[in-house]
mmCIF file of C-alpha atoms in Angstrom:
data_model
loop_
_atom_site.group_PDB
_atom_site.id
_atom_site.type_symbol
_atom_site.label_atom_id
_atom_site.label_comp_id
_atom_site.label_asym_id
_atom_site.label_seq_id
_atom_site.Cartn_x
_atom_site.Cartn_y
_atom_site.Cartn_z
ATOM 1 C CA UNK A 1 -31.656 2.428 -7.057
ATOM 2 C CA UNK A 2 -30.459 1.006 -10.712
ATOM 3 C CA UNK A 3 -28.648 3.920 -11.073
ATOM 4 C CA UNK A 4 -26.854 3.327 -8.104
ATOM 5 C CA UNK A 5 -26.540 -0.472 -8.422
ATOM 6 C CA UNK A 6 -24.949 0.148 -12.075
ATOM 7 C CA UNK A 7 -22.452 2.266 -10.473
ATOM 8 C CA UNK A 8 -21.413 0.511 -8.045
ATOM 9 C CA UNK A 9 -20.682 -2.523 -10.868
ATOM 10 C CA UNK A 10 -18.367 -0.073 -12.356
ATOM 11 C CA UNK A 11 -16.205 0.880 -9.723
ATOM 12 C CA UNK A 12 -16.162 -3.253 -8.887
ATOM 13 C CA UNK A 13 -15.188 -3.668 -12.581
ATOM 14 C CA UNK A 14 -12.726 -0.378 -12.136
ATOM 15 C CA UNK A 15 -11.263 -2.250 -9.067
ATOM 16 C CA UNK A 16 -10.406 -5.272 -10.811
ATOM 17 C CA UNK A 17 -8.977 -4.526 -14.095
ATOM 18 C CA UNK A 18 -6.728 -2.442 -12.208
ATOM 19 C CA UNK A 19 -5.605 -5.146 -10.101
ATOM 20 C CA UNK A 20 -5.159 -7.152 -12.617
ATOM 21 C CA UNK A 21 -2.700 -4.780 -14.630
ATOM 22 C CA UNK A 22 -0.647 -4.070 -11.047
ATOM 23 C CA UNK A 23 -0.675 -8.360 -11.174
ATOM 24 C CA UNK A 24 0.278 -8.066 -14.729
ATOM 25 C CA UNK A 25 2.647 -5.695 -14.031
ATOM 26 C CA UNK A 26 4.052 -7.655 -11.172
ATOM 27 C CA UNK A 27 4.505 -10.586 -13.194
ATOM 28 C CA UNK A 28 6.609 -9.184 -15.677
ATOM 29 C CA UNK A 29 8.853 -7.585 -13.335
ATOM 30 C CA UNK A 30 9.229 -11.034 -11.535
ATOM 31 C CA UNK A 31 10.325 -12.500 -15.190
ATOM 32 C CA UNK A 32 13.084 -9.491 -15.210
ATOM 33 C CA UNK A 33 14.301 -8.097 -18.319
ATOM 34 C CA UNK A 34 17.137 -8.258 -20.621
ATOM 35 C CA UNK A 35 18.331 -5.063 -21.871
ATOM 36 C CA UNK A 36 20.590 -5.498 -25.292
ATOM 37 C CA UNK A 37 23.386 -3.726 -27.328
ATOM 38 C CA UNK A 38 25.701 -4.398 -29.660
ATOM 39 C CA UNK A 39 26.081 -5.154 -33.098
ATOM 40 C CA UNK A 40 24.615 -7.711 -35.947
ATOM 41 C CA UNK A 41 25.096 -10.716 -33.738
ATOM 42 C CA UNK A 42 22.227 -9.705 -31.798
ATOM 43 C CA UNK A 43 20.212 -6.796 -33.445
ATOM 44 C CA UNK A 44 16.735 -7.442 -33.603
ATOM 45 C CA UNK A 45 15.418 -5.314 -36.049
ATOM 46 C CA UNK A 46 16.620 -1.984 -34.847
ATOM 47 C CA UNK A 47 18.214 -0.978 -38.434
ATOM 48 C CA UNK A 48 14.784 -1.769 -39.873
ATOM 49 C CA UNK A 49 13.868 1.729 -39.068
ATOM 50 C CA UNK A 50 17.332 3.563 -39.936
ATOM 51 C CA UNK A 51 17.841 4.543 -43.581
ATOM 52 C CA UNK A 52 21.298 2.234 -43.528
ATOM 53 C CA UNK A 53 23.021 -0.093 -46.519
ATOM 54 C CA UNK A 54 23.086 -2.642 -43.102
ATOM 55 C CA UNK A 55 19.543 -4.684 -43.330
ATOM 56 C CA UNK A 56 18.332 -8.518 -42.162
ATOM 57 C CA UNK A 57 14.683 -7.749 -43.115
ATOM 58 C CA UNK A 58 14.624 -9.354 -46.515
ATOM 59 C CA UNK A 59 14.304 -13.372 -46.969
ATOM 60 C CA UNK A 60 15.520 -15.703 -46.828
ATOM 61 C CA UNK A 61 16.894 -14.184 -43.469
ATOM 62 C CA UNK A 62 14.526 -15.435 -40.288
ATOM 63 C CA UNK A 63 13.556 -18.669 -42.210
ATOM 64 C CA UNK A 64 13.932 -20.463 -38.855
ATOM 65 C CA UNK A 65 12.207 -18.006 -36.851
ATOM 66 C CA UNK A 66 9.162 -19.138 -35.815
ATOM 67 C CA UNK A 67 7.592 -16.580 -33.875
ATOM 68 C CA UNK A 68 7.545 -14.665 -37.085
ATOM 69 C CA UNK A 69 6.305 -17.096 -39.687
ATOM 70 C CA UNK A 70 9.627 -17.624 -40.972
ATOM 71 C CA UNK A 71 9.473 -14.332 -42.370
ATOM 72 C CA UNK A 72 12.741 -11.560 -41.802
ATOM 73 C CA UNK A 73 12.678 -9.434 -39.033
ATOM 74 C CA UNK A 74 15.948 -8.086 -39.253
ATOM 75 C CA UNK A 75 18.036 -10.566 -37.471
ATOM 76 C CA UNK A 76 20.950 -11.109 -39.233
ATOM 77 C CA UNK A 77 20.903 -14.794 -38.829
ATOM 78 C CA UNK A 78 18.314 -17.675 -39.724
ATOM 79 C CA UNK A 79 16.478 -17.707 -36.387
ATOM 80 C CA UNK A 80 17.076 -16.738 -32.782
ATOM 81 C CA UNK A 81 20.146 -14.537 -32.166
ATOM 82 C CA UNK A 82 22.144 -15.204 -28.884
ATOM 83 C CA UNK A 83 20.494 -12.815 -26.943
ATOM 84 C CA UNK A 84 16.879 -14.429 -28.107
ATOM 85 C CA UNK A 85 17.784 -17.631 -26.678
ATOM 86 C CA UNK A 86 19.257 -16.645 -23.611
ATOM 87 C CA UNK A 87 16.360 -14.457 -22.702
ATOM 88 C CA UNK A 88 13.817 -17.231 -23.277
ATOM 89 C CA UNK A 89 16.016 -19.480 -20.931
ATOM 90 C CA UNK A 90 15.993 -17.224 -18.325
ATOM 91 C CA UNK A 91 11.971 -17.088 -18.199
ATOM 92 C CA UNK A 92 11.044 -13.910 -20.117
ATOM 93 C CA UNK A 93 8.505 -13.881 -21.401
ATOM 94 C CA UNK A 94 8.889 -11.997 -24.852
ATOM 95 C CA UNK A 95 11.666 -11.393 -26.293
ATOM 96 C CA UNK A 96 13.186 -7.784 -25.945
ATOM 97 C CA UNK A 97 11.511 -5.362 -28.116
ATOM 98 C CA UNK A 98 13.911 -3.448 -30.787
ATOM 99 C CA UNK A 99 14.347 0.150 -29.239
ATOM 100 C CA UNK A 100 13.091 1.795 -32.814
ATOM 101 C CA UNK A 101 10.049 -0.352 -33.438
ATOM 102 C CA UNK A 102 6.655 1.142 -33.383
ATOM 103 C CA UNK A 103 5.320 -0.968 -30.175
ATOM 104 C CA UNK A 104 8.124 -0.308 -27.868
ATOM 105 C CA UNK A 105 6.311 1.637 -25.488
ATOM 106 C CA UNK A 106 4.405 0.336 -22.095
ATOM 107 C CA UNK A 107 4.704 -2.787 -20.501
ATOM 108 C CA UNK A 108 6.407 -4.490 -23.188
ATOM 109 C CA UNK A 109 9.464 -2.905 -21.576
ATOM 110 C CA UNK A 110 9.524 -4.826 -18.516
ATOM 111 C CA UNK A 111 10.596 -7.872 -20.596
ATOM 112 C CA UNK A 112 13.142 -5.728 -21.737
ATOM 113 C CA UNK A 113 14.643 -3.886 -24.581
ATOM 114 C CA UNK A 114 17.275 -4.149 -27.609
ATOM 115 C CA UNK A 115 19.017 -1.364 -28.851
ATOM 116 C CA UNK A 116 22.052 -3.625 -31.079
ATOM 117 C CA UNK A 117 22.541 -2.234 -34.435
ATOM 118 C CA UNK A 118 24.075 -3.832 -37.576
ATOM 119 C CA UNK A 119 27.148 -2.153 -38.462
ATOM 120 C CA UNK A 120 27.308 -0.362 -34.743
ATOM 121 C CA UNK A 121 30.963 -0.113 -32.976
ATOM 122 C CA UNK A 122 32.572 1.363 -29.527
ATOM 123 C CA UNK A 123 33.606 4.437 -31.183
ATOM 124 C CA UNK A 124 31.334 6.352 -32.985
ATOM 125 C CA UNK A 125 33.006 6.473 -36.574
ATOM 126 C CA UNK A 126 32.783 2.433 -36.895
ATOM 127 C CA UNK A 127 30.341 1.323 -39.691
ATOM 128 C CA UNK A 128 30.468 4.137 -41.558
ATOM 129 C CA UNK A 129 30.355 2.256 -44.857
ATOM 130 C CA UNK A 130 26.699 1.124 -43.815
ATOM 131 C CA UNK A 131 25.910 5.245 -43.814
ATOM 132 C CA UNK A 132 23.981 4.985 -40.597
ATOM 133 C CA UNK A 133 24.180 2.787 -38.039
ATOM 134 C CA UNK A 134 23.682 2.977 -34.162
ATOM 135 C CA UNK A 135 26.636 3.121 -31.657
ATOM 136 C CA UNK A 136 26.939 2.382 -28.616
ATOM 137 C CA UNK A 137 27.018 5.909 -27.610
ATOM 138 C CA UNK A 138 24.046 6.607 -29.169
ATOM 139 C CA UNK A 139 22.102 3.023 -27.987
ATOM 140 C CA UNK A 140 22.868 4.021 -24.270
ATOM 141 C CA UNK A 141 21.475 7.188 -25.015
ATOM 142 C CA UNK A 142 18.287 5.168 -26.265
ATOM 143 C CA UNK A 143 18.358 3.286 -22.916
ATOM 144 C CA UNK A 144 18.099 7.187 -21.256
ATOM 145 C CA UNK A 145 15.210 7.451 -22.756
ATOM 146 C CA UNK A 146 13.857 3.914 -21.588
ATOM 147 C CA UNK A 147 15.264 4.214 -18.080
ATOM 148 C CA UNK A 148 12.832 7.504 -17.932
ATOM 149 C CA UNK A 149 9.523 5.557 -18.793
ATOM 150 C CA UNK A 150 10.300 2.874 -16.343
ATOM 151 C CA UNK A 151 10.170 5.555 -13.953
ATOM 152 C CA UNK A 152 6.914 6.475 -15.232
ATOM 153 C CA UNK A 153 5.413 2.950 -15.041
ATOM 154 C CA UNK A 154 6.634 1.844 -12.105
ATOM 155 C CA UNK A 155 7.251 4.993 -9.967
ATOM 156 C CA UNK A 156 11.185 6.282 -8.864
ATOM 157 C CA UNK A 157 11.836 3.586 -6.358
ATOM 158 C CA UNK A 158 10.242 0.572 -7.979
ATOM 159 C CA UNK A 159 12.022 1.271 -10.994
ATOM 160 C CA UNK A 160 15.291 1.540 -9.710
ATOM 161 C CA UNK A 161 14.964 -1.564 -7.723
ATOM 162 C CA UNK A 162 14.309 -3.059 -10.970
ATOM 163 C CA UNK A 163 16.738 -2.018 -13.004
ATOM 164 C CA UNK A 164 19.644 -2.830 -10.628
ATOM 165 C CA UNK A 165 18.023 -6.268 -8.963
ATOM 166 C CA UNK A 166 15.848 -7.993 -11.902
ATOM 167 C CA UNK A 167 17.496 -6.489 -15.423
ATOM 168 C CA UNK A 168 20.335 -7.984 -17.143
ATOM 169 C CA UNK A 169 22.850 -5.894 -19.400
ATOM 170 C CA UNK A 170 24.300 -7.707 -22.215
ATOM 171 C CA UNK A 171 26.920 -5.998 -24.423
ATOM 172 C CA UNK A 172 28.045 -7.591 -27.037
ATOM 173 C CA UNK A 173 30.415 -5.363 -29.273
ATOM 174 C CA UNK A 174 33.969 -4.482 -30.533
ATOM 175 C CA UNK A 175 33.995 -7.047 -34.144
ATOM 176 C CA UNK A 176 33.032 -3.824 -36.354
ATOM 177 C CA UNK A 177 35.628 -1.559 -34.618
ATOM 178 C CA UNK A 178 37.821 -4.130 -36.123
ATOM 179 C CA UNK A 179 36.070 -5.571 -39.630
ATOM 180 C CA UNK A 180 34.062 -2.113 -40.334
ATOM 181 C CA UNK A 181 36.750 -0.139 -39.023
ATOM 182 C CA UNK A 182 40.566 -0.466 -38.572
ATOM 183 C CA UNK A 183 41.148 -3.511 -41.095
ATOM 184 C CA UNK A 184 38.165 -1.317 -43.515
ATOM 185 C CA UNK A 185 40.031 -2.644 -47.332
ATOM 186 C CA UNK A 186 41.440 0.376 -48.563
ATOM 187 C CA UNK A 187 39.989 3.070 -46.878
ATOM 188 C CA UNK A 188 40.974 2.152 -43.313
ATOM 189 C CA UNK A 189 44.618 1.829 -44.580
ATOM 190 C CA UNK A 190 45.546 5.261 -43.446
ATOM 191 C CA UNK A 191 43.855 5.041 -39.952
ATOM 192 C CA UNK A 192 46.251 2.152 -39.540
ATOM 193 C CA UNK A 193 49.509 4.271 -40.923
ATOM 194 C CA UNK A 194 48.680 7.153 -38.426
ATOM 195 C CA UNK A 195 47.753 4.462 -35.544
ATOM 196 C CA UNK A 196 49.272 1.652 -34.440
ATOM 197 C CA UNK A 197 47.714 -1.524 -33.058
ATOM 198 C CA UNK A 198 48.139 -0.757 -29.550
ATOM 199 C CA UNK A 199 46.967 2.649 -29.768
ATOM 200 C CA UNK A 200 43.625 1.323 -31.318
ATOM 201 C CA UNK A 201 43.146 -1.046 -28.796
ATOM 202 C CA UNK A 202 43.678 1.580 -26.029
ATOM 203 C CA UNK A 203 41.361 4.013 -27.631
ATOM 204 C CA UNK A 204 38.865 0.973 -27.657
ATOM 205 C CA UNK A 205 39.132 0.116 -24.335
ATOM 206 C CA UNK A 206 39.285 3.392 -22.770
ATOM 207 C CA UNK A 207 35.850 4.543 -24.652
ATOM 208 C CA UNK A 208 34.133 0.702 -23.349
ATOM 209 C CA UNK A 209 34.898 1.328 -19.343
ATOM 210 C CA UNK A 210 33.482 5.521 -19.692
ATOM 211 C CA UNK A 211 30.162 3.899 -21.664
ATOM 212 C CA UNK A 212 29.551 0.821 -19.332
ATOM 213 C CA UNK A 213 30.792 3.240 -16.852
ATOM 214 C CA UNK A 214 27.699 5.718 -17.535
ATOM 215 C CA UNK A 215 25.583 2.752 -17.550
ATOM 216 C CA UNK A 216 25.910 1.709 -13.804
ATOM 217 C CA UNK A 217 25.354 5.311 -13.143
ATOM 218 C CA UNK A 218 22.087 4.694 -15.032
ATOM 219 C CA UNK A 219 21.483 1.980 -12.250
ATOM 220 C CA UNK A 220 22.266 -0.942 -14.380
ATOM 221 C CA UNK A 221 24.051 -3.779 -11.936
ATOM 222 C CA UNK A 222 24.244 -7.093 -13.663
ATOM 223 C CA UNK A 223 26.127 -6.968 -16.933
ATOM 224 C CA UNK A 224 27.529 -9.456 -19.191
ATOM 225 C CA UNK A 225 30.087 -8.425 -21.992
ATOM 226 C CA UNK A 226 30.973 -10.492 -24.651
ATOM 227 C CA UNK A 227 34.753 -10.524 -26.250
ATOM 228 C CA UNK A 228 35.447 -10.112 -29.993
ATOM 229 C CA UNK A 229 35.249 -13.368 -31.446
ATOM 230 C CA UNK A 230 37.829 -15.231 -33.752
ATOM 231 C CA UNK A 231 36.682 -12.763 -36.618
ATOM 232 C CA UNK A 232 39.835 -13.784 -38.789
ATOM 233 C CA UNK A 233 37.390 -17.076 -39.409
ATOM 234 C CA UNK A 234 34.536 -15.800 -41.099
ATOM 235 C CA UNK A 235 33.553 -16.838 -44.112
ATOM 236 C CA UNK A 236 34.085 -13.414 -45.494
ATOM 237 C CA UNK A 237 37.680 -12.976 -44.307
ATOM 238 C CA UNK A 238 38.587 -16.241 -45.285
ATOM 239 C CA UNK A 239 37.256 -15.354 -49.239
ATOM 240 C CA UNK A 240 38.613 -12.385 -49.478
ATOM 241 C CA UNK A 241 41.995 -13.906 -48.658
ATOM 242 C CA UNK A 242 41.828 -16.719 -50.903
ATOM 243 C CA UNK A 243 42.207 -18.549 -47.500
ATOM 244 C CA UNK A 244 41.831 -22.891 -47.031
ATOM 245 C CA UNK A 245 39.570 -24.219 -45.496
ATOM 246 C CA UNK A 246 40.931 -24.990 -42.428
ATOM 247 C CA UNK A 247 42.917 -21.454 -42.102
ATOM 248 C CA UNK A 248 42.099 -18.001 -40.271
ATOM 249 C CA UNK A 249 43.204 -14.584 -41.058
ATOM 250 C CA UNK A 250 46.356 -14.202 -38.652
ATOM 251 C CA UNK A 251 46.096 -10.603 -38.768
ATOM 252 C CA UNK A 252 42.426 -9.935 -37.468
ATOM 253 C CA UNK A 253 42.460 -12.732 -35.046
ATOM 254 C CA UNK A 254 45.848 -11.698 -33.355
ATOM 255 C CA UNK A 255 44.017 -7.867 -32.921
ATOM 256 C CA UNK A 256 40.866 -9.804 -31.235
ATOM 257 C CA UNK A 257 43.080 -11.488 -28.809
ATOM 258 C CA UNK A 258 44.866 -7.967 -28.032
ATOM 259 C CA UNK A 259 41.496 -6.198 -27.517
ATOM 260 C CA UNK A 260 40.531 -9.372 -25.631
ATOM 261 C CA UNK A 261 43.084 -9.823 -22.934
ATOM 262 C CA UNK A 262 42.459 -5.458 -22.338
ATOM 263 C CA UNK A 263 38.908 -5.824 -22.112
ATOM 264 C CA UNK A 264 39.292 -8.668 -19.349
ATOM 265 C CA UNK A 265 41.519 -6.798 -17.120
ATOM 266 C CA UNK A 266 38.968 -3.660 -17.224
ATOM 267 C CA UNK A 267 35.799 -5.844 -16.670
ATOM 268 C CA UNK A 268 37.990 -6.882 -13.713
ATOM 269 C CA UNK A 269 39.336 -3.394 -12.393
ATOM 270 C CA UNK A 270 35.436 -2.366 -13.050
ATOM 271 C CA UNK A 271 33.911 -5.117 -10.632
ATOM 272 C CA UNK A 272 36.799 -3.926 -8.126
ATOM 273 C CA UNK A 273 36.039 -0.062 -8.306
ATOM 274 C CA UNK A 274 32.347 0.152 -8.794
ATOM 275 C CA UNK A 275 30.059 -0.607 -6.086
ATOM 276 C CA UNK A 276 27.432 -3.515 -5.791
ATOM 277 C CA UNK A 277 28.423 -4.235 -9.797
ATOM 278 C CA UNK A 278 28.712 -7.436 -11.485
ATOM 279 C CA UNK A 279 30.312 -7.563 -14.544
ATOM 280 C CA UNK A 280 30.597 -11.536 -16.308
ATOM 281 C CA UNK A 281 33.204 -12.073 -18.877
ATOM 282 C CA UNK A 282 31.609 -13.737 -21.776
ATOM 283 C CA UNK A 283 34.950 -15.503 -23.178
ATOM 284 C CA UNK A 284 33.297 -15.608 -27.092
ATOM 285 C CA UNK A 285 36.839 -15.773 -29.098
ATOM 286 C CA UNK A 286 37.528 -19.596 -27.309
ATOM 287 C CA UNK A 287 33.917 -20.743 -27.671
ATOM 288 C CA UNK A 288 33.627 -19.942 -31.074
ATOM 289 C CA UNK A 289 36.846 -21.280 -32.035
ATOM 290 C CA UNK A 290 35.971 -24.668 -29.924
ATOM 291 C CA UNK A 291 32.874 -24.725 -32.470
ATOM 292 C CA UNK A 292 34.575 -24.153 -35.261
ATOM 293 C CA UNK A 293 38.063 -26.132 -34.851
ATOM 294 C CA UNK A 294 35.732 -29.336 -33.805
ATOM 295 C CA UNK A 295 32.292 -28.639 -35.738
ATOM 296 C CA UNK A 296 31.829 -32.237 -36.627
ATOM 297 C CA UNK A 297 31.558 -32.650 -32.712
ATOM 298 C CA UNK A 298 28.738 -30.651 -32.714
ATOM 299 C CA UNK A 299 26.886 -32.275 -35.963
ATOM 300 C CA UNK A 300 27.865 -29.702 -38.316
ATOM 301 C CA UNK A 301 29.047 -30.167 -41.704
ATOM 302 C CA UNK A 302 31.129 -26.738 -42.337
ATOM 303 C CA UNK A 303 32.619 -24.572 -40.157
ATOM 304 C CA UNK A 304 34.164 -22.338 -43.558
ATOM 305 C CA UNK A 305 31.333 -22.025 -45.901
ATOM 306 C CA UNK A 306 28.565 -19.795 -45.007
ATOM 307 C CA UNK A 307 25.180 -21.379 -45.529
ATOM 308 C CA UNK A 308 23.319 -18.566 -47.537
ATOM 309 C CA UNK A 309 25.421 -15.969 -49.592
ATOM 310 C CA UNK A 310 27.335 -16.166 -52.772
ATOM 311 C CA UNK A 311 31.016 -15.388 -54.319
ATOM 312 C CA UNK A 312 34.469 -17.434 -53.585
ATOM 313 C CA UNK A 313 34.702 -20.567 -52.169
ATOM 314 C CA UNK A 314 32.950 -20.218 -49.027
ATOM 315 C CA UNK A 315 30.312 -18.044 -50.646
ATOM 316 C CA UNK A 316 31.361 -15.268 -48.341
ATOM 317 C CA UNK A 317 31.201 -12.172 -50.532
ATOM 318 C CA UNK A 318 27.757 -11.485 -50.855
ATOM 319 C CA UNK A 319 25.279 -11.086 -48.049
ATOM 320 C CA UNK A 320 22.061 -13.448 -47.729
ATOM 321 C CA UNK A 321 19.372 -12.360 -49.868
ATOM 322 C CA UNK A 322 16.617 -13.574 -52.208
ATOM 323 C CA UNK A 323 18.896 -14.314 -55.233
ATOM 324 C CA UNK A 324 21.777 -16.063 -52.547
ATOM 325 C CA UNK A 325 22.184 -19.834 -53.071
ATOM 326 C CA UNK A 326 21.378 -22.008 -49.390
ATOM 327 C CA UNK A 327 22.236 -25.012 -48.057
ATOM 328 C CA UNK A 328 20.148 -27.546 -47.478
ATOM 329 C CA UNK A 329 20.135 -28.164 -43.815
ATOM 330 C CA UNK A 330 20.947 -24.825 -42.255
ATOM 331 C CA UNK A 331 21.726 -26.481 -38.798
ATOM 332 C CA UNK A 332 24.527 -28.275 -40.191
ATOM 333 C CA UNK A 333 26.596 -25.320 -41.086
ATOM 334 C CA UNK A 334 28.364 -22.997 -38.054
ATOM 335 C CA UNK A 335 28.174 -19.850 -40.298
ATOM 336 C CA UNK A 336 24.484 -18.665 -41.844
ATOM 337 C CA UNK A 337 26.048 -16.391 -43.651
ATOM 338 C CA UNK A 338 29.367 -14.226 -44.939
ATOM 339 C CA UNK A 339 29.747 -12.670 -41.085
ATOM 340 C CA UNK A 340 26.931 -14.675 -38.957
ATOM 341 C CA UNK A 341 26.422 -17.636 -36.687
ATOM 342 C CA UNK A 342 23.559 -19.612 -37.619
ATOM 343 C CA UNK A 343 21.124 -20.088 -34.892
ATOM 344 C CA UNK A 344 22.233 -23.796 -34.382
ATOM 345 C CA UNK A 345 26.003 -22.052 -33.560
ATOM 346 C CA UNK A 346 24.135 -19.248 -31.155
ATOM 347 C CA UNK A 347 22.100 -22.457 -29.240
ATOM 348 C CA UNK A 348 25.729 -23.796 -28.501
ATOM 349 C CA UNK A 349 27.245 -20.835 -27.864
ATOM 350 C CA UNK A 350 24.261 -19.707 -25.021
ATOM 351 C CA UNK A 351 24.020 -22.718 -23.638
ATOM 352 C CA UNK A 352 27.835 -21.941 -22.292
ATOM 353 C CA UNK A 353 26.951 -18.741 -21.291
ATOM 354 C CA UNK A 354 23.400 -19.755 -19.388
ATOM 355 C CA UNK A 355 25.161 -23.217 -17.904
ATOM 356 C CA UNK A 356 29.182 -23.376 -18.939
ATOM 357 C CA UNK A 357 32.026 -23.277 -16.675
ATOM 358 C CA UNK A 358 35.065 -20.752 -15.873
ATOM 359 C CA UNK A 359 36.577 -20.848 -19.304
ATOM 360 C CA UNK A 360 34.083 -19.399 -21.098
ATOM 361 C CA UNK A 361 32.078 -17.670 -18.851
ATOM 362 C CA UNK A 362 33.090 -15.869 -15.547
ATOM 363 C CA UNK A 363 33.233 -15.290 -12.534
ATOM 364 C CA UNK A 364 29.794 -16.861 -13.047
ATOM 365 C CA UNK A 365 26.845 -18.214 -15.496
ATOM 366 C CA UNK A 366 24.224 -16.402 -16.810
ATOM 367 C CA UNK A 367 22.454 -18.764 -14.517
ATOM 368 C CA UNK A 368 23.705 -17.392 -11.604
ATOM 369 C CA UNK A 369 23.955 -13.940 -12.246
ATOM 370 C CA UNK A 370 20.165 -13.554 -12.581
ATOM 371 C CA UNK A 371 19.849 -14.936 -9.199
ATOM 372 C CA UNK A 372 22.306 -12.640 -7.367
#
């Protein structure tokens, strides 16, 4: 009779822990997931695990990052990256797990995954200076991989309902096809002999719609794509032009805004031709430059100087690192370092793209498109 009795406790206990992981489960699906790519402004630690010259995990990167300690964790900024914040607003609740990192495996991917990459492009030879880098190519290849476990942990159907209903893509790319790439010092100079601007952008554009193009056969729905922002501004470009303070690189900024107005008309002809797809227009270039021609609006102090680096006036030579001089108050300054927002520029710039209107973010808010 024991014997019985004490095995009939077990199968209770059996019973409910595995009602509570389906309720688990179920919760996190509710929550929905973000599923990231792109470059620096929103890697998460991915390059971490690559043997690459392009690394955030070294102080005093992440100061600001609190789930962390403070300590780097290979976010190229001081804190929370764009794609940080906006999934927190949104109600998930982690943030999405770097595609490389040891724990991305299980549940965790219901919240969602990042697969950015410091140093990644649109084509596949951007960033080569870094030595290794992912792009995009190769992150929606990674995203193969974690479309297949869904499968596996929530069965064919589930999955798929997931993916297309409660997961949104965000894509935020195209500034190292330009910086790492085509306007490379020196050794890009004959790429830009044997191609002209509007050839570039064209090659650009036509590689974007055939890789967010094999993403919606991958079931993904809901996307948001981010423009190239006024990259003529940084800190970097600004030093290494002996630039004032209130000046831009003409150059890179007029190439953004070419790339720019293409990639708007696509993400248009793309929500036309493909079938139950949403794709937002994240309008980057204009909020960025909003932030940065009126920073004092906004309580900052500099919109030129980067906060942590070192060399030329607006210390934007040398990436952050240990030996880098820092402001400080790091949420008075639009730039954390030579090529980054700092994450009091990224809360700005997401609260646009979570609550803003038509000119920066379209046909709708991030808001919105998580409840379509």
């Amino acid at each position: 009779m024991a014997v019985k009795s004490y095995t009939l406790a077990l199968l209770v206990l059996f019973f409910f822990v595995n009602l509570l992981n389906l309720c688990g489960g179920a919760d996190e699906e509710e929550s929905g997931a973000s599923f990231i790519f792109g470059d620096s402004l929103v890697d998460a630690g991915n390059n971490n695990y690559l043997p690459t010259l392009s690394k955030a995990n070294i102080r005093p990167n992440g100061i600001d990052f609190s789930s962390n300690n403070g300590n780097p964790t290979g976010r190229y900024t001081n804190g929370r990256t764009i794609g940080d914040i906006v999934g927190e607003e949104l109600g998930q609740p982690n943030f999405a797990v770097p595609f490389l990192a040891p724990n991305s495996t299980g549940k965790v991917l219901l919240s969602g995954v990042n697969y950015a990459s410091g140093g990644g492009g649109i084509l596949n030879g951007t960033g080569r200076i870094f030595v290794n880098r992912l792009s995009l190519d190769i992150q929606i290849d990674y995203f193969n991989i974690t479309r297949k476990q869904i499968d596996k942990l929530l069965g064919p159907s589930r999955a798929r309902d997931f993916i297309m209903k409660k997961s949104i893509f965000s894509i935020t790319i195209g500034a190292n096809d330009f910086l790492n790439n085509y306007l490379l010092p020196v050794l890009s100079i004959g790429t830009r002999i044997q191609e002209s601007p509007d050839a570039f952008v064209d090659q650009l554009i036509t590689t974007f719609r055939g890789q967010l193009t094999r993403l919606y056969k991958l079931d993904a729905r809901k996307y948001v794509v981010g423009n190239v922002g006024p990259i003529g501004c940084i800190p970097y470009q600004k030093t290494i032009n002996q630039l004032k303070e209130n000046q831009c690189v003409e150059l890179a900024n007029k190439l953004a805004l070419q790339y720019n107005a293409r990639l708007k008309d696509m993400l248009a002809e793309l929500n036309d031709n493909l079938p139950g797809a949403m794709f937002v227009h994240a309008n980057v270039y204009d909020l960025v430059m909003e932030v940065i021609t009126n920073y004092d609006k906004y309580g900052f102090l500099s919109a030129s100087k980067a906060c942590c680096g070192n060399g030329g006036q607006f210390q934007g030579i040398i990436p952050c690192g240990p030996t880098s001089t820092m402001c400080s108050d790091r949420s008075k300054y639009v730039f954390w370092d030579p090529y980054h927002p700092s994450e009091a520029a990224n809360l700005i710039i997401a609260k646009q793209l979570l609550n803003g209107g038509p000119e920066y973010i379209s046909p709708m808010n991030l808001r919105h498109l998580r409840d379509l």
